[in-house]
PDB file of C-alpha atoms in Angstrom:
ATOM      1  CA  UNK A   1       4.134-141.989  21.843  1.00  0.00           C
ATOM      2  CA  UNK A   2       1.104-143.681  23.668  1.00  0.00           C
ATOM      3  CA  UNK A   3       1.189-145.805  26.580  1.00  0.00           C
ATOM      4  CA  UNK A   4       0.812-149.092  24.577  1.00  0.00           C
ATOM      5  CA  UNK A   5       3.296-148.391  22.223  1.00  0.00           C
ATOM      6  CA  UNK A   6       5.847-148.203  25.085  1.00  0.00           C
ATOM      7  CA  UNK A   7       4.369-151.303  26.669  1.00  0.00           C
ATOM      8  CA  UNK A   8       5.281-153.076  23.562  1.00  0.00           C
ATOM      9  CA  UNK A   9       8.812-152.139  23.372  1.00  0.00           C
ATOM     10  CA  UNK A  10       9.502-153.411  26.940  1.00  0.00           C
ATOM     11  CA  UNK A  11      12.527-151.655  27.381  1.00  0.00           C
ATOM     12  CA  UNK A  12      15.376-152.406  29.836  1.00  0.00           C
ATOM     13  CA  UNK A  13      16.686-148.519  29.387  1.00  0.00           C
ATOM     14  CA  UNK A  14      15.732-145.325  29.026  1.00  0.00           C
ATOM     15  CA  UNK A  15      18.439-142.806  28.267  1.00  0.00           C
ATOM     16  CA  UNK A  16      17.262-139.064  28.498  1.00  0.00           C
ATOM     17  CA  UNK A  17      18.520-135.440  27.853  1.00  0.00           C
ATOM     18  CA  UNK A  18      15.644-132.934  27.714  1.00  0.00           C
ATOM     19  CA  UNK A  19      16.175-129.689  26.098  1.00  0.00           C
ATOM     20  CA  UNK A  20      18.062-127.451  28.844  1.00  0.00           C
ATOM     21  CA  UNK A  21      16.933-124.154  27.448  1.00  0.00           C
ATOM     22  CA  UNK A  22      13.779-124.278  29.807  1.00  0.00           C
ATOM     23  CA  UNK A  23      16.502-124.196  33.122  1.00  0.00           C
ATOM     24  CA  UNK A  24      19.521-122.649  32.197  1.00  0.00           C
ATOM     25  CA  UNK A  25      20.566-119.596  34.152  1.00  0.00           C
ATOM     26  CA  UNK A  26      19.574-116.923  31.253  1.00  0.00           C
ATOM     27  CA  UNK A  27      17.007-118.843  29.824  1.00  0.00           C
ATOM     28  CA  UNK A  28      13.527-118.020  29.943  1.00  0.00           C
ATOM     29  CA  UNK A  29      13.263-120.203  33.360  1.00  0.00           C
ATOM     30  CA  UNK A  30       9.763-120.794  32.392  1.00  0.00           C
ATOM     31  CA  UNK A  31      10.557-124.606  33.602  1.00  0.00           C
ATOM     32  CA  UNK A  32       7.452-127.206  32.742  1.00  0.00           C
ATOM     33  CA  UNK A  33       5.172-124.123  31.317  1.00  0.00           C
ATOM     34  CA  UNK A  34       7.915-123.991  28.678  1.00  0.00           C
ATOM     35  CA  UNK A  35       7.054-125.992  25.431  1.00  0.00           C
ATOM     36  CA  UNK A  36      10.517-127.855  25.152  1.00  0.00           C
ATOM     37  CA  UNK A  37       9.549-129.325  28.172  1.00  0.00           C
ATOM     38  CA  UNK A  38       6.480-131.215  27.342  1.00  0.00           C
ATOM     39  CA  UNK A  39       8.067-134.238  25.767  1.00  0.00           C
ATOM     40  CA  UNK A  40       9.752-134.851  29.410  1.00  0.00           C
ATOM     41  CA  UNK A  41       6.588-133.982  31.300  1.00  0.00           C
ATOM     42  CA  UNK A  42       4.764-136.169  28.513  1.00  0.00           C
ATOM     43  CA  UNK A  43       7.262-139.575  29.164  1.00  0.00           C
ATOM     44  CA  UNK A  44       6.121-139.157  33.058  1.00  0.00           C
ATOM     45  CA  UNK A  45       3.157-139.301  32.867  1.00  0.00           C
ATOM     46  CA  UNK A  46       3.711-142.505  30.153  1.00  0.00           C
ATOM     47  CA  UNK A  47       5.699-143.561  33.144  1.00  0.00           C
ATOM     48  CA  UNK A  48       2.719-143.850  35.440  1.00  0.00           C
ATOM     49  CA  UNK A  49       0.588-145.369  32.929  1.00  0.00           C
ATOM     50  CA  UNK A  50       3.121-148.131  32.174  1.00  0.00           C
ATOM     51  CA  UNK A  51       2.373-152.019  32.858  1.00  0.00           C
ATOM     52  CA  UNK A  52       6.265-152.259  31.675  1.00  0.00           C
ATOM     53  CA  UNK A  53       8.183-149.449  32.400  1.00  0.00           C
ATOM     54  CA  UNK A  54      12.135-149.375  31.909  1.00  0.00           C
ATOM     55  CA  UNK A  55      13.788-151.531  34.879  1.00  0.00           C
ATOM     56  CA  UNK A  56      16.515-148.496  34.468  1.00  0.00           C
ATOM     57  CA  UNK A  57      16.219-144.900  33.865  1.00  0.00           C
ATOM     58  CA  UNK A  58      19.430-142.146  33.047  1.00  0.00           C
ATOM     59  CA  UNK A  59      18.635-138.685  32.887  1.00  0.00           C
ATOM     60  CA  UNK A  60      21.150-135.742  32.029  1.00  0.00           C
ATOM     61  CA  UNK A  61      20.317-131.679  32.419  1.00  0.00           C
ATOM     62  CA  UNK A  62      22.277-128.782  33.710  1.00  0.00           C
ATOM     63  CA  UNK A  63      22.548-128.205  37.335  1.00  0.00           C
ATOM     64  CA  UNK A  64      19.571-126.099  38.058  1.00  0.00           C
ATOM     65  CA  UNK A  65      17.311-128.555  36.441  1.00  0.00           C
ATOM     66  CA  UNK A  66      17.675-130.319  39.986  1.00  0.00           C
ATOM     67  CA  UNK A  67      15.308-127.483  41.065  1.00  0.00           C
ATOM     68  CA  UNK A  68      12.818-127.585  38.957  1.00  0.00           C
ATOM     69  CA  UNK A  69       9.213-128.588  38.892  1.00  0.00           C
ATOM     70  CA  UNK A  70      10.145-130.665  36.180  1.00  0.00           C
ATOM     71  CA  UNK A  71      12.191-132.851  38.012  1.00  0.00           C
ATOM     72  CA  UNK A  72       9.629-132.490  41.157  1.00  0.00           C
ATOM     73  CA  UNK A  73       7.135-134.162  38.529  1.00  0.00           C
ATOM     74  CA  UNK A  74       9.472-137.054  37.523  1.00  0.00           C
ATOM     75  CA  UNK A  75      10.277-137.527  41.063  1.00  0.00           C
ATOM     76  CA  UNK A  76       6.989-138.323  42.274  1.00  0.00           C
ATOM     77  CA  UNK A  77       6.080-140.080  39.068  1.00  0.00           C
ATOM     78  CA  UNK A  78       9.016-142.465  39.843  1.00  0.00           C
ATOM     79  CA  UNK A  79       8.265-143.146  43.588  1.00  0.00           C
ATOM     80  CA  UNK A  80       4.961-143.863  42.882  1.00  0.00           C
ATOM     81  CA  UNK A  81       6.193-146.168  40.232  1.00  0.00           C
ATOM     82  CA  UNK A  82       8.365-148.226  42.792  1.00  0.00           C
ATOM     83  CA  UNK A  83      11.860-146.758  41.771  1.00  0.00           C
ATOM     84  CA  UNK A  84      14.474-146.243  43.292  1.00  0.00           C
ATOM     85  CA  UNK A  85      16.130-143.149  42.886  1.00  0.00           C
ATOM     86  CA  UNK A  86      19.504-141.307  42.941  1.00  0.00           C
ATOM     87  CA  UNK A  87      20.511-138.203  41.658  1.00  0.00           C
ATOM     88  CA  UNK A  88      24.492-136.900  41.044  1.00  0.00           C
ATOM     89  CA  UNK A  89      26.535-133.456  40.128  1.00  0.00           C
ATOM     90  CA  UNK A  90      29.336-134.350  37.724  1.00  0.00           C
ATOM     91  CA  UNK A  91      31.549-132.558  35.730  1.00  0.00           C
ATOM     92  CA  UNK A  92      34.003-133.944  33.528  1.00  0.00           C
ATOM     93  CA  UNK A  93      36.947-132.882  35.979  1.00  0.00           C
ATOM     94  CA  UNK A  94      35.796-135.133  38.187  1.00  0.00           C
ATOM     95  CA  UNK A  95      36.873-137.854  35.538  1.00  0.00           C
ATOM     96  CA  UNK A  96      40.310-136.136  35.178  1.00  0.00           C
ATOM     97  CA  UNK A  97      39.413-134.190  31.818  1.00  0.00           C
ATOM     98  CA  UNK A  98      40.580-130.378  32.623  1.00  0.00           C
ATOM     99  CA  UNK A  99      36.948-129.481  31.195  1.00  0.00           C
ATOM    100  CA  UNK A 100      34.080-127.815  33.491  1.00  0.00           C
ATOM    101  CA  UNK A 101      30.696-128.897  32.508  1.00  0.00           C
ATOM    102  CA  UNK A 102      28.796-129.536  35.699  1.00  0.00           C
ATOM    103  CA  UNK A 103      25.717-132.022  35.219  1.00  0.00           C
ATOM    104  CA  UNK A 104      23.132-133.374  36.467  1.00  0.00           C
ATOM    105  CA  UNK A 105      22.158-137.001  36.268  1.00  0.00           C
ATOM    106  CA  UNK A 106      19.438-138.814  37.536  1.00  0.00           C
ATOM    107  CA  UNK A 107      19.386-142.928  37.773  1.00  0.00           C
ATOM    108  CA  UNK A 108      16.614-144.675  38.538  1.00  0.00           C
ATOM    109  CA  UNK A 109      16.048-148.457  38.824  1.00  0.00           C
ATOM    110  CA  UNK A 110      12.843-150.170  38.948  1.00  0.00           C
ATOM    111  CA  UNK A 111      12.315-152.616  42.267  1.00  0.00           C
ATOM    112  CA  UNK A 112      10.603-155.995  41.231  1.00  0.00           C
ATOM    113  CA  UNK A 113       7.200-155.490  42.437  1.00  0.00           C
ATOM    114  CA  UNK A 114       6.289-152.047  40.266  1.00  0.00           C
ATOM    115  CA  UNK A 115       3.635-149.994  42.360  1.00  0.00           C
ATOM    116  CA  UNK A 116       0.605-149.641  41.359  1.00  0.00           C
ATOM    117  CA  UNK A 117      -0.824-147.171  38.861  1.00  0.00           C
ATOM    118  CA  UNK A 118      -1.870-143.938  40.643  1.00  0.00           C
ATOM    119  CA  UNK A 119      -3.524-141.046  38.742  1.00  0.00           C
ATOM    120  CA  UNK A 120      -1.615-137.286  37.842  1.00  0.00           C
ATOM    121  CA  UNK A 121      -1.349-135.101  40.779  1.00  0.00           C
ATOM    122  CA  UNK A 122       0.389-132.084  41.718  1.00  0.00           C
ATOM    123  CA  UNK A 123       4.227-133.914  43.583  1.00  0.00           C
ATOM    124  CA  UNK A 124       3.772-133.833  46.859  1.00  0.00           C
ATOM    125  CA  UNK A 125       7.412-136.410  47.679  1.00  0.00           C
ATOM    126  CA  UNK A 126      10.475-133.762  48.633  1.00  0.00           C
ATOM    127  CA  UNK A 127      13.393-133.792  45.819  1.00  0.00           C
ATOM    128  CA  UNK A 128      16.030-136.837  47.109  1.00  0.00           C
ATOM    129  CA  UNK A 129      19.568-134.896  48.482  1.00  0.00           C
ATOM    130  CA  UNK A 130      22.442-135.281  45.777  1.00  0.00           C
ATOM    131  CA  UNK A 131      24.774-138.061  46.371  1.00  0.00           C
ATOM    132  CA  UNK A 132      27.949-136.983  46.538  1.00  0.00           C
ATOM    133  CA  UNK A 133      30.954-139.442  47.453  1.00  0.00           C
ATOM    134  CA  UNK A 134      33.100-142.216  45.369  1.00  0.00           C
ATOM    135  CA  UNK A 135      31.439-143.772  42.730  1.00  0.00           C
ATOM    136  CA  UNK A 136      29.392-146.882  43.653  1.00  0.00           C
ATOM    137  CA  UNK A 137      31.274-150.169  43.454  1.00  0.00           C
ATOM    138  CA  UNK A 138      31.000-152.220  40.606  1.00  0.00           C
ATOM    139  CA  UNK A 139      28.750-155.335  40.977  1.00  0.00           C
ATOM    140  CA  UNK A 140      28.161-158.550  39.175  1.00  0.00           C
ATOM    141  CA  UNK A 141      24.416-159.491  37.560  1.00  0.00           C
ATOM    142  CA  UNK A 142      24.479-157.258  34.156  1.00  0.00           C
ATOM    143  CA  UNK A 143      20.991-156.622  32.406  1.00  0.00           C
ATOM    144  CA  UNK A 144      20.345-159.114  29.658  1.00  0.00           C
ATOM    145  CA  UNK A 145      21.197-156.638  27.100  1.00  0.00           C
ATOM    146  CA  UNK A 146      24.796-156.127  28.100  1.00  0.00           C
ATOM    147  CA  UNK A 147      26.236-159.483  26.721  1.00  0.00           C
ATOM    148  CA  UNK A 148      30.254-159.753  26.466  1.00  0.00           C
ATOM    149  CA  UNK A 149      30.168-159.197  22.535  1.00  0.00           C
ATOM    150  CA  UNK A 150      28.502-155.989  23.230  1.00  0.00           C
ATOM    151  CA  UNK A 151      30.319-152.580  22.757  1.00  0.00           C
ATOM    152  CA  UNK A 152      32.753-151.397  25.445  1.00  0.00           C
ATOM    153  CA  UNK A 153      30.814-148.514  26.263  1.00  0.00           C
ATOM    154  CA  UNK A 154      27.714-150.639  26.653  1.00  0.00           C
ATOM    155  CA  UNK A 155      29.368-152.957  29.149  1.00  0.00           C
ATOM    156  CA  UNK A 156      30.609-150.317  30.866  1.00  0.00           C
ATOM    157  CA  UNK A 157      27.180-148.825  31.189  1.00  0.00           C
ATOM    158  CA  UNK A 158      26.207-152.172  32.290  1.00  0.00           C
ATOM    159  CA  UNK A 159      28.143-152.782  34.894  1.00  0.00           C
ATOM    160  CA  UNK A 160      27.429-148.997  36.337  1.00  0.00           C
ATOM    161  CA  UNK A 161      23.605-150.077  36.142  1.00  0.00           C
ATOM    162  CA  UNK A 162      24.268-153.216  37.952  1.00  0.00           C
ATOM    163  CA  UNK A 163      26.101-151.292  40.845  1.00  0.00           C
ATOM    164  CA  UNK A 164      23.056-149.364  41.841  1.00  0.00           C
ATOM    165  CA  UNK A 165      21.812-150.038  45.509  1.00  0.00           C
ATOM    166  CA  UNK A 166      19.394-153.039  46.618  1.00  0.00           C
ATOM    167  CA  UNK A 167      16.097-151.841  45.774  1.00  0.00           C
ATOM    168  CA  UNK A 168      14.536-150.122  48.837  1.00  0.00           C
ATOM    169  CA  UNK A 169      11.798-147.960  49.989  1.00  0.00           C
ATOM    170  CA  UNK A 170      11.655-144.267  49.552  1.00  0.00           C
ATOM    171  CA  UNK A 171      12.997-142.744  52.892  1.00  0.00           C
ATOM    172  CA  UNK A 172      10.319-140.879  54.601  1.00  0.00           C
ATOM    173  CA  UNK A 173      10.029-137.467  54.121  1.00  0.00           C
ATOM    174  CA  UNK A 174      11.401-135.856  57.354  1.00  0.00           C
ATOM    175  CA  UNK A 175      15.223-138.024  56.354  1.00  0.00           C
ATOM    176  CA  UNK A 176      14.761-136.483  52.629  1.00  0.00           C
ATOM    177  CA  UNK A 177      16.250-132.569  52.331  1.00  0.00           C
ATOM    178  CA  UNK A 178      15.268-130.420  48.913  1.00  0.00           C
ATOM    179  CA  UNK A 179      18.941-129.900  47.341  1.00  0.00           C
ATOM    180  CA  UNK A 180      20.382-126.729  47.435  1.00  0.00           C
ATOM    181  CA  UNK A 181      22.862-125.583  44.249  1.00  0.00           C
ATOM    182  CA  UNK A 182      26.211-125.553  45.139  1.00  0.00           C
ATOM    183  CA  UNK A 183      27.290-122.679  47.395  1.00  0.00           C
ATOM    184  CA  UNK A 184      29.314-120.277  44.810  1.00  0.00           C
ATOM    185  CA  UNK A 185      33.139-119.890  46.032  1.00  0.00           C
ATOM    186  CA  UNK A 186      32.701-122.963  48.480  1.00  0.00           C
ATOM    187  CA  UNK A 187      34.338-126.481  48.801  1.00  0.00           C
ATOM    188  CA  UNK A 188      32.134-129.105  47.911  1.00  0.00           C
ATOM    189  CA  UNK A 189      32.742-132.427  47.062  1.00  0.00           C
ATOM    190  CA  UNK A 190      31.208-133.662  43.847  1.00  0.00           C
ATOM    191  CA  UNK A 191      31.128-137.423  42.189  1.00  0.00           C
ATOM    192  CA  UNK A 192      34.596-138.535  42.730  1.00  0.00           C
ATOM    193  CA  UNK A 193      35.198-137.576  46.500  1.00  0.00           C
ATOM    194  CA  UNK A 194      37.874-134.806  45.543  1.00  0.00           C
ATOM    195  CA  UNK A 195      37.522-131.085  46.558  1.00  0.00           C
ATOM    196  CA  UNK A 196      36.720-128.966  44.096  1.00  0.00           C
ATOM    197  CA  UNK A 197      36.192-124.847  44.352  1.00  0.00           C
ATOM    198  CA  UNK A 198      33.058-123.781  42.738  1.00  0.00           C
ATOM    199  CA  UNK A 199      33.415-120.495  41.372  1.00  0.00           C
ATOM    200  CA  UNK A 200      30.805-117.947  39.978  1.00  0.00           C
ATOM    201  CA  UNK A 201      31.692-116.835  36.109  1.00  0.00           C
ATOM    202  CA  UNK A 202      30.898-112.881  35.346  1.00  0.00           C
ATOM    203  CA  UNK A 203      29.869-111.975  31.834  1.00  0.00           C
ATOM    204  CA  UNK A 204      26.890-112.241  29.726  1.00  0.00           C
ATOM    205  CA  UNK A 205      28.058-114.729  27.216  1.00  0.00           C
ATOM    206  CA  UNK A 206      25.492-117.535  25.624  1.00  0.00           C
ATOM    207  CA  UNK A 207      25.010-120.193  28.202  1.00  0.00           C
ATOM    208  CA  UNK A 208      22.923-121.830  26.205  1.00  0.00           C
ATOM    209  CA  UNK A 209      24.013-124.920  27.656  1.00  0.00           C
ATOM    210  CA  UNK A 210      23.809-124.040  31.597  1.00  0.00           C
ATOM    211  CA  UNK A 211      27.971-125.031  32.051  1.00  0.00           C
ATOM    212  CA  UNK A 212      29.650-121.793  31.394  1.00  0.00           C
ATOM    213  CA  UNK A 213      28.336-120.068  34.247  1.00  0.00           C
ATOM    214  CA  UNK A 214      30.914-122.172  36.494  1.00  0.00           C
ATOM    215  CA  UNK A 215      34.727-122.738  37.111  1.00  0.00           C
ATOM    216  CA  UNK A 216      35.876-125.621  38.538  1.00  0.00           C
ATOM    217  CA  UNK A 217      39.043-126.144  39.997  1.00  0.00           C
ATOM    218  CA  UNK A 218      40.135-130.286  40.533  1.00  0.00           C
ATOM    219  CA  UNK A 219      42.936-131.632  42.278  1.00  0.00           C
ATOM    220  CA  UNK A 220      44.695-134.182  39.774  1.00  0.00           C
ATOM    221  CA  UNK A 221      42.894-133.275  36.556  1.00  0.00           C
ATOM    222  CA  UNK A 222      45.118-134.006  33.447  1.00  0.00           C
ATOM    223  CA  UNK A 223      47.104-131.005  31.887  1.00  0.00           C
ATOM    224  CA  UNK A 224      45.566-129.159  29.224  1.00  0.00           C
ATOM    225  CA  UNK A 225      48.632-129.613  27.032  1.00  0.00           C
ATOM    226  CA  UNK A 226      47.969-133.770  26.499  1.00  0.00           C
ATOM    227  CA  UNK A 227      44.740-132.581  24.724  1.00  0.00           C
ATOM    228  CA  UNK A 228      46.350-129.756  22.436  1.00  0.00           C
ATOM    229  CA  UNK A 229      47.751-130.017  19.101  1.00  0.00           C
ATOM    230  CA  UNK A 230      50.919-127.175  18.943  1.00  0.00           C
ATOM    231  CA  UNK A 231      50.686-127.655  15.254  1.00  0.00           C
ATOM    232  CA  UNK A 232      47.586-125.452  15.740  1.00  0.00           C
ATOM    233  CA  UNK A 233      49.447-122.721  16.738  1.00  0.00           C
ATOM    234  CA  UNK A 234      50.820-121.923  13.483  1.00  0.00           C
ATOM    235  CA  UNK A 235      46.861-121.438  12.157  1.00  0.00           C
ATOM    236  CA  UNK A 236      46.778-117.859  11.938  1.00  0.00           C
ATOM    237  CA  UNK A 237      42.538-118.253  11.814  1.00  0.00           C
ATOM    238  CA  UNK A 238      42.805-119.634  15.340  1.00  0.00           C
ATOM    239  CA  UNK A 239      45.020-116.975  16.386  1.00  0.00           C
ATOM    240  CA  UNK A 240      42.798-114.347  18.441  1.00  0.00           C
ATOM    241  CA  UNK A 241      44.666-111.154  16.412  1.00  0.00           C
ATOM    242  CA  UNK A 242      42.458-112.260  13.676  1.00  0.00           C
ATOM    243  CA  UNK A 243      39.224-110.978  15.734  1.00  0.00           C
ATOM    244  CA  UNK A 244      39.765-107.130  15.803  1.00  0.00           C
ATOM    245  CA  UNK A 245      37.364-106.997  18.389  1.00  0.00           C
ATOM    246  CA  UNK A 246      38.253-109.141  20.969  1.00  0.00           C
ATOM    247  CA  UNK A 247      41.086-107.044  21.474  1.00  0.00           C
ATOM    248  CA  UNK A 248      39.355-104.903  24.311  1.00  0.00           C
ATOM    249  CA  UNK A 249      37.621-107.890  25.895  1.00  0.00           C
ATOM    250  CA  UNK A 250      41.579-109.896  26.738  1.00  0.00           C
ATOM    251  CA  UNK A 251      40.704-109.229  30.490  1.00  0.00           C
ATOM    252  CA  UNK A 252      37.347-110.433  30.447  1.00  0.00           C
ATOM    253  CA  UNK A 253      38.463-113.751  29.183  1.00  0.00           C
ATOM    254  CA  UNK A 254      39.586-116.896  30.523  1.00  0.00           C
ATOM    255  CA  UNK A 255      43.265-117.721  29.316  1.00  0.00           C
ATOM    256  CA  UNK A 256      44.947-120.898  29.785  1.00  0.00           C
ATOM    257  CA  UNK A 257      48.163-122.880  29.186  1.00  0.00           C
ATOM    258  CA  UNK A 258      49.573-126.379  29.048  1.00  0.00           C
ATOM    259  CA  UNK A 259      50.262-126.597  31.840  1.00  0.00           C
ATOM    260  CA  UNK A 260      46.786-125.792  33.589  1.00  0.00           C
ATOM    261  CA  UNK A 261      43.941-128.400  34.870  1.00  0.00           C
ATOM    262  CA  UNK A 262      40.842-126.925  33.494  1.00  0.00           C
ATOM    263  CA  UNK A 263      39.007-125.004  30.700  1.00  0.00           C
ATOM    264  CA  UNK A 264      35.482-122.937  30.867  1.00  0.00           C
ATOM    265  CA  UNK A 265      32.805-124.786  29.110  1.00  0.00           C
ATOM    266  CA  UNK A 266      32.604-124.648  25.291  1.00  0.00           C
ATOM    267  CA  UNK A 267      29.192-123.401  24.181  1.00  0.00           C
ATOM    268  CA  UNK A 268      27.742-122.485  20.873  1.00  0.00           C
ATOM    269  CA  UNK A 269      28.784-118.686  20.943  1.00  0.00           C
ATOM    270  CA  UNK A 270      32.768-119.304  21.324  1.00  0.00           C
ATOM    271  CA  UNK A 271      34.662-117.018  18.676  1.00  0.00           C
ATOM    272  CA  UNK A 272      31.571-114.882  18.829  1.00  0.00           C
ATOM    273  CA  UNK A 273      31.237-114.028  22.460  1.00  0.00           C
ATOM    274  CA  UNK A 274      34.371-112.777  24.502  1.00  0.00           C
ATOM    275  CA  UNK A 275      32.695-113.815  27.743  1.00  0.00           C
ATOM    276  CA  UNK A 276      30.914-117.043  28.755  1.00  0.00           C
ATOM    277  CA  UNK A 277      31.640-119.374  26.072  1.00  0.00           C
ATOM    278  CA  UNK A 278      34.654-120.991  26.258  1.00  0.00           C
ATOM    279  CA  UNK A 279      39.012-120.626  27.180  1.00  0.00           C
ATOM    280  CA  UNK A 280      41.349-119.184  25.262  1.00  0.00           C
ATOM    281  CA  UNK A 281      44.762-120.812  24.913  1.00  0.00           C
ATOM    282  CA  UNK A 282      47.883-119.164  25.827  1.00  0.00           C
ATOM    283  CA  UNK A 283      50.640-120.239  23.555  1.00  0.00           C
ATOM    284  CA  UNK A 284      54.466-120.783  24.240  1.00  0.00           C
ATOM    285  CA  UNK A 285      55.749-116.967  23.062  1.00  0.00           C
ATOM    286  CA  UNK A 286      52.884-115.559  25.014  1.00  0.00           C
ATOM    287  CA  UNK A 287      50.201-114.701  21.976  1.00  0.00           C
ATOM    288  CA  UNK A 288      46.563-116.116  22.459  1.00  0.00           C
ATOM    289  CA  UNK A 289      44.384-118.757  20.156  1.00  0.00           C
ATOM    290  CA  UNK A 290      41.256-120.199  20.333  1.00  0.00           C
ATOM    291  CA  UNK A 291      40.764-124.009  20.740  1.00  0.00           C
ATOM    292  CA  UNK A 292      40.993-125.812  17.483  1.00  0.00           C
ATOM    293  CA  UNK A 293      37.636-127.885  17.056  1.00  0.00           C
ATOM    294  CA  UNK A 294      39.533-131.196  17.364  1.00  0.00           C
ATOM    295  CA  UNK A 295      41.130-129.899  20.077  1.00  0.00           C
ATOM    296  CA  UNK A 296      37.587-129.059  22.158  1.00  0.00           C
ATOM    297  CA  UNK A 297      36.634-132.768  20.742  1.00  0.00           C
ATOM    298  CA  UNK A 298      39.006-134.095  22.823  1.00  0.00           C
ATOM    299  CA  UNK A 299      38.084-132.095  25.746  1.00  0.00           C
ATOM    300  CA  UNK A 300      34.552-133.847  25.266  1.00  0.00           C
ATOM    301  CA  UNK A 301      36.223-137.380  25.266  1.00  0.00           C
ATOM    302  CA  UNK A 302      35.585-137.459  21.920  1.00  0.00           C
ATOM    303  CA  UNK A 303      38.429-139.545  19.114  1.00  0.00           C
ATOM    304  CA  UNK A 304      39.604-136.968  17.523  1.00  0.00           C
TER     305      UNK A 304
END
């Protein structure tokens, strides 16, 4: 995409999700010298060349991207741009779903006056601390794009735009700390304002997608058993006796019931890996199953 192209569109939004593979815990962790991450390091410098950027930017990673010189790079690009800039953990417990998939996001909203155009350089502005706290309160004065005919989800998106803070300066560099990752087997507080335990996951499994390697434990999540389906638990392909060699690995894995507020996160290798990839459900005379698809759907806010 060039610089003129993205002129023309004069978008109010950008929604982004880079490829995680260059960040993730057992990834390569080659960061920005990864190829899967030159379409985001391509879109900032776009950013700087822009005579209409996005008045509103969303970006979504795993946790550690918050440490990488990829996000250094947007960071600057975005200060220098005149945005304003704030940057969240959340997992999906802190939204009541008994699911742990701790994410990053990133919002960013443009001030009126855009900053003028500065070349590429090498970021020399400190990463902004994570925000933790209660979510921001809901404002009036949606974007022009978020009329009332428009789709729930895009209202509600809306409105969470809208309740960003006045547009401000940067704070100077001695009030800005880099963010550290959340201290393993600590209390932090994370999105909602509730006190979660962040625990370090053993095992090798395929964290592919950067969640699995942590447990979270939230006060008030939903029970697990709203989201099941017990007719599943007559599907003898779900039940874990069909997989011979899982037997061994029982300990290893993380077993739940109805009646508990959380599940690892699901990634690409569950069935296949007995560590790392997802929970296993513990049914009502004691035997074991995996998570039906539709059952995982839900977990993901999904309408199944």
């Amino acid at each position: 995409l060039t610089t003129k192209k993205l002129d023309a569109w004069d978008a109010d939004v950008w929604t982004m999700s880079p490829p995680c593979q260059p960040y993730t815990r057992l990834g390569n962790q080659r960061d920005h010298l990864d190829i899967r991450a030159s379409a985001l390091l391509c879109l900032t410098q776009r950013i700087r060349e822009m005579c209409h950027p996005p008045r509103y930017i969303l970006l979504e990673n795993v946790h550690l991207f918050q440490r990488s010189v990829s996000f250094s790079m947007l960071y600057s690009a975005l200060l220098e741009k005149g945005y304003t800039v704030r940057a969240y953990l959340i997992s999906p417990v802190d939204c009541g779903v008994p699911n742990s998939r701790l994410r990053f996001f990133l919002l960013a909203k443009l001030r009126v006056a855009s900053a003028p155009l500065a070349p590429q350089r090498e970021p020399t502005q400190p990463i902004p601390p994570l925000h933790p706290g209660p979510p921001l309160p809901v404002q009036t004065g949606l974007p022009r794009w978020a009329d009332p005919a428009a789709p729930m989800w895009v209202q509600t998106l809306a409105r969470f735009l809208a309740s960003l803070p006045p547009s401000a300066a940067p704070a100077p560099p001695a009030e800005v700390v880099i963010p550290a990752a959340i201290p393993v087997g600590e209390e932090t507080t994370v999105g909602t304002g509730r006190t979660e335990e962040v625990e370090e996951a053993e095992g090798d499994g395929d964290l592919g997608c950067g969640g699995g390697s942590y447990r979270l434990h939230a006060v008030g999540a939903t029970p697990l058993g709203i989201f099941m389906d017990r007719r599943n638990d007559d599907d003898r392909s779900l039940w874990l006796e069909t997989y011979p060699a899982f037997a061994a690995r029982v300990q290893a894995m993380d077993l739940v019931g109805p009646q508990d507020d959380h599940t690892c996160c699901f990634t690409k290798g569950y069935t296949k890996l007995a560590e790392g990839a997802g929970s296993v459900f513990r049914m009502a005379n004691g035997n074991l199953r995996f998570f039906h698809p539709l059952e995982i759907a839900r977990l993901h806010c999904f309408p199944a």
